[in-house]
Coordinates of C-alpha atoms and ligand atoms in Angstrom, one line a residue:
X1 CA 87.4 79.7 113.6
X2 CA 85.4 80.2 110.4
X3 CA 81.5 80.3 110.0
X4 CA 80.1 78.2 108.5
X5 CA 78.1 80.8 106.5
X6 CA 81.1 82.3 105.8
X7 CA 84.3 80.4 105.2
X8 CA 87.7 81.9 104.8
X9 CA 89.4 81.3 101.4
X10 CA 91.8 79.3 101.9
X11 CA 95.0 78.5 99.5
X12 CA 96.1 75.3 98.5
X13 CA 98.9 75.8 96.3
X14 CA 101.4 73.0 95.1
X15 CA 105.1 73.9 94.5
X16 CA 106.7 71.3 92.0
X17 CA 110.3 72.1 92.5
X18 CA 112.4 70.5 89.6
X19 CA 110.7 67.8 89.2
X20 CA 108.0 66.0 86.7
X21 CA 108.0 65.9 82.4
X22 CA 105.7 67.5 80.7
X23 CA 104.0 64.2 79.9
X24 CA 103.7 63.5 84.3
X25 CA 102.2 66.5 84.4
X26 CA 99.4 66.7 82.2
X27 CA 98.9 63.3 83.9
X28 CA 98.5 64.9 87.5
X29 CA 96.9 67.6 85.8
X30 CA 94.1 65.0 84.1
X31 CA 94.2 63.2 87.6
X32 CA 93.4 66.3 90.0
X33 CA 91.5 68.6 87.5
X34 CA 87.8 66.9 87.6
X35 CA 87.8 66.2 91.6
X36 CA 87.9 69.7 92.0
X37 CA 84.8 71.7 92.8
X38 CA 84.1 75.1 91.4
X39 CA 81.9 76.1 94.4
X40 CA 84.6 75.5 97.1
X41 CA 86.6 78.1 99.6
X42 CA 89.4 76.6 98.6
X43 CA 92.0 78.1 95.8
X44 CA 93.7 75.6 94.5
X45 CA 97.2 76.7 92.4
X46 CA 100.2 74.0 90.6
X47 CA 103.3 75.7 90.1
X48 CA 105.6 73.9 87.5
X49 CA 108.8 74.1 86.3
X50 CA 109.1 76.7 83.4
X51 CA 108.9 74.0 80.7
X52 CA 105.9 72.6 81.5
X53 CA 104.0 75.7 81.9
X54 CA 103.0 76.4 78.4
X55 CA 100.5 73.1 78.3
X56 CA 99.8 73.1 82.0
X57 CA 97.9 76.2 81.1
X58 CA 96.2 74.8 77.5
X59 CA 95.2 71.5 80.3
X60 CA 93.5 73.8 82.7
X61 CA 91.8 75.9 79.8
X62 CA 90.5 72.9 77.8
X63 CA 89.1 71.0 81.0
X64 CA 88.3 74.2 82.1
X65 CA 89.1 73.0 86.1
X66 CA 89.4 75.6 88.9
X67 CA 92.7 75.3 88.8
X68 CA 95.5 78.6 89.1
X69 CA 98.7 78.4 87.1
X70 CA 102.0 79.9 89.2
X71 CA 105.6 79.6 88.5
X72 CA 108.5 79.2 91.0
X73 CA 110.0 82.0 90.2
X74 CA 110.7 85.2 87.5
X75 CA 113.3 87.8 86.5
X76 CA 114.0 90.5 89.0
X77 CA 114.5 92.4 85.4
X78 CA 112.0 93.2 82.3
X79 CA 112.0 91.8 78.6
X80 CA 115.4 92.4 77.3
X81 CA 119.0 91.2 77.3
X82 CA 119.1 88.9 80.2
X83 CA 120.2 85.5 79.0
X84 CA 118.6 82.9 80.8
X85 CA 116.2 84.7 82.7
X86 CA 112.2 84.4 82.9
X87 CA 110.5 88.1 82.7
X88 CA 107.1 89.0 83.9
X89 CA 106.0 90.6 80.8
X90 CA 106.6 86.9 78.9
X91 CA 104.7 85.1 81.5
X92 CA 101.7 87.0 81.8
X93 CA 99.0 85.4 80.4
X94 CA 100.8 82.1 81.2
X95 CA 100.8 82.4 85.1
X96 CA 98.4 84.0 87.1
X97 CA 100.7 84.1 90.2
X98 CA 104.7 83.7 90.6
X99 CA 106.4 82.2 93.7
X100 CA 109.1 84.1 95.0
X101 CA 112.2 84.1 97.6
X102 CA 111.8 80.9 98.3
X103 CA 114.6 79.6 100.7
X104 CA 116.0 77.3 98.0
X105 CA 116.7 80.1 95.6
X106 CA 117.9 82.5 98.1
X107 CA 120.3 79.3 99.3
X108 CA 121.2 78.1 95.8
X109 CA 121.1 81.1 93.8
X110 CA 122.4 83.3 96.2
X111 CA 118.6 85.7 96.2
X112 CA 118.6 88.4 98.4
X113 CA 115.5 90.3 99.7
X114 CA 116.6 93.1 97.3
X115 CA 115.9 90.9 94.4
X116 CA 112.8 89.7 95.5
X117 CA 111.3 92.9 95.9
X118 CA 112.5 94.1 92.0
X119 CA 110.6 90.7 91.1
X120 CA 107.5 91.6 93.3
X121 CA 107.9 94.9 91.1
X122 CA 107.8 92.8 88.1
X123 CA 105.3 90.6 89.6
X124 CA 102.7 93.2 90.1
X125 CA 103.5 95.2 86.9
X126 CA 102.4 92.4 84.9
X127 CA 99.9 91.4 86.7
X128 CA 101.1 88.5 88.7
X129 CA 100.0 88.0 91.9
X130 CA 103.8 87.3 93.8
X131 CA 103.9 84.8 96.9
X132 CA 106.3 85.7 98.7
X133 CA 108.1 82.7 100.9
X134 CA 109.6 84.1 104.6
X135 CA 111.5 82.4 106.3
X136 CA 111.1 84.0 110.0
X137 CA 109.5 87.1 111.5
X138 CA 112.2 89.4 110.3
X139 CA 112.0 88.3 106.2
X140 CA 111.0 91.4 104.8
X141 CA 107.9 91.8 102.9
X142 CA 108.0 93.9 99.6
X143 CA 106.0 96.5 98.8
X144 CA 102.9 95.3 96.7
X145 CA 103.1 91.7 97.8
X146 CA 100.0 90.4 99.4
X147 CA 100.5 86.8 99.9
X148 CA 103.2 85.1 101.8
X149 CA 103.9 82.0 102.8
X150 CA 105.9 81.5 106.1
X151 CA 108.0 78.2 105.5
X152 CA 110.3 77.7 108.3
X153 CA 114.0 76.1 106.9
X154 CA 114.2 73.1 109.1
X155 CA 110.3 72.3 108.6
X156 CA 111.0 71.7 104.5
X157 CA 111.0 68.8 103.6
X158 CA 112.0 67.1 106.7
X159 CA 108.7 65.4 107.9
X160 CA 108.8 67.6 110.7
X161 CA 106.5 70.4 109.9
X162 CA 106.3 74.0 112.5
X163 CA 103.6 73.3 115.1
X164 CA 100.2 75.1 114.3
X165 CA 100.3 77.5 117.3
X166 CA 103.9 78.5 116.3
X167 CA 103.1 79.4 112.2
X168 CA 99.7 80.7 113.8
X169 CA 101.8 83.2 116.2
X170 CA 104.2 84.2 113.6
X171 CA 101.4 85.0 110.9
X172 CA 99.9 87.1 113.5
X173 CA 103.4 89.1 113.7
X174 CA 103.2 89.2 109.7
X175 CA 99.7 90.6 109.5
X176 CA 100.0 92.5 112.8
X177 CA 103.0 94.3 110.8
X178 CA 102.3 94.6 107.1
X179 CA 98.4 94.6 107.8
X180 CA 95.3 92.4 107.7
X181 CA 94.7 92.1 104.1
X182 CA 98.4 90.4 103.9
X183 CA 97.2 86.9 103.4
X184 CA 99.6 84.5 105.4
X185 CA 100.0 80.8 104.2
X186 CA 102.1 78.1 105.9
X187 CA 104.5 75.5 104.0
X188 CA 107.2 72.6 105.4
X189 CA 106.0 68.8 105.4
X190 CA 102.6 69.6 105.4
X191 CA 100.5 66.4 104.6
X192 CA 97.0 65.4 104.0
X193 CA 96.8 64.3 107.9
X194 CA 98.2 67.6 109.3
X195 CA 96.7 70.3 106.8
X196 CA 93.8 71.3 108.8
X197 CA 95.4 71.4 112.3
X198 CA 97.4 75.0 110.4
X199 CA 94.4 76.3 108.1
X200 CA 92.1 76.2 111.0
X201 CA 93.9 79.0 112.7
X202 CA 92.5 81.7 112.2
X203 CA 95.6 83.8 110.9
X204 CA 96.6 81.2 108.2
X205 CA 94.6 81.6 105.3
X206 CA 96.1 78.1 103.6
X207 CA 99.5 76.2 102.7
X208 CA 102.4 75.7 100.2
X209 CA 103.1 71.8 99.5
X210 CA 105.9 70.5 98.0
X211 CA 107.0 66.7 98.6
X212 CA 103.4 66.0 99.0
X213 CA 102.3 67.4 96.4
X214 CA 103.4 65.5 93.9
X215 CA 101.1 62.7 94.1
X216 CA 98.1 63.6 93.2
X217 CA 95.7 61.5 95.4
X218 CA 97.5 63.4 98.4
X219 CA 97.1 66.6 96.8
X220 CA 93.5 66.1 96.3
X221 CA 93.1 65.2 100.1
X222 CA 94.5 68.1 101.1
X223 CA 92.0 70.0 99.2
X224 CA 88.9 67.8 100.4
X225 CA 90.3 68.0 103.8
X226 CA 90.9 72.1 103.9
X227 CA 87.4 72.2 102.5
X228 CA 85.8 70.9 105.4
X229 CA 86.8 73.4 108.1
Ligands
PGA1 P1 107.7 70.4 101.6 O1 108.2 71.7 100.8 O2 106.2 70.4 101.6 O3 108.3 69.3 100.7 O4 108.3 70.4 102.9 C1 107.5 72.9 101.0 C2 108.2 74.0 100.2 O5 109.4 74.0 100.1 O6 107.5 74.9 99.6

């Protein structure tokens, strides 16, 4: 458990997926921004889709809310001839932190755990802090990647989120592995009524959202609810 003197950070980070315009997401934005408390444990992130990042970023700067800008994903290559592609060195600045690996790109887009290490080498070159998502206790964490989130495949978006003592268990194996410091995160259905049953173990140091964290009255419990632990 935490003290109370001296509470763990804890992450609360919401990943968009393909979805909201850039007008529904200054909207969440103006919505979520002035609940937020600059004095809290709790680090909040949004990660949009590419497109809306741009004025996510001006939103967060001109409100000036304690709010962290990620993306869902980057090139595994630099600026250059790469048609399509997202580079590092164009997002710094922008983001301050890049999901990567997640099971949907390594699903759809065929991602392998080589490419994901060549972005966490972008990542950290530009100074991007990458999350890395694993899938089980054998994904393979890159060099220089210091945050991961363990999202188990059935647990995404099924309502039927990993019990807290199994994500608990296989953070231990993570840290107990790659070391202390590697900050371990839990994601799949988690909800504003089941949030603080993971965070409050003591080996998961906060959660990836995506269906919930959408709406941005849920998002905001989750926050007020992490805070309290
Ligand atoms: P979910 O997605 O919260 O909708 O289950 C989590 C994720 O895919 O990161």
């Amino acid at each position: 458990m935490a003290g109370s003197e001296n509470p763990k950070t804890i992450w609360v980070i919401a990943n968009w997926k393909s979805n909201k315009t850039i007008e529904e997401a200054l909207n969440w934005i103006s919505l979520v921004g002035p609940r937020l408390s600059r004095q809290s444990n709790v680090k909040v992130a949004v990660c949009p889709t590419f497109v809306a990042l741009e004025e996510i970023k001006k939103a967060v700067a001109t409100g000036n809310f304690p709010i962290l800008v990620g993306s869902q994903d980057l090139s595994p290559f630099p600026v250059g001839a790469y048609t399509g592609e997202e580079p590092a060195g164009l997002l710094k600045g922008i983001v301050d932190l890049a999901i990567l690996g997640h099971s949907e790109r390594r699903h759809n887009f065929g991602e392998t755990d080589e490419m994901i290490a060549q972005k966490v080498t972008q990542a950290t070159s530009n100074s991007i802090t990458p999350l890395v998502c694993v899938q089980g206790e054998d994904t393979p964490v890159p060099e220089g990647c210091k945050l991961v989130a363990f999202e188990p495949l059935e647990a995404i978006g099924s309502g039927h989120p990993d019990t807290p003592e199994d994500a608990a268990r296989v953070a231990k194996a993570f840290k107990d592995k790659y070391g202390d410091d590697l900050a371990v995160l839990y994601g799949g259905s988690v909800k504003p009524d089941n949030c603080v049953e993971f965070v409050k173990e003591d080996s998961i140091s906060g959660v990836l959202i995506g269906g919930a964290s959408l709406d941005p009255e849920a998002f905001v419990q989750i926050i007020n609810n992490c805070a309290k632990i």
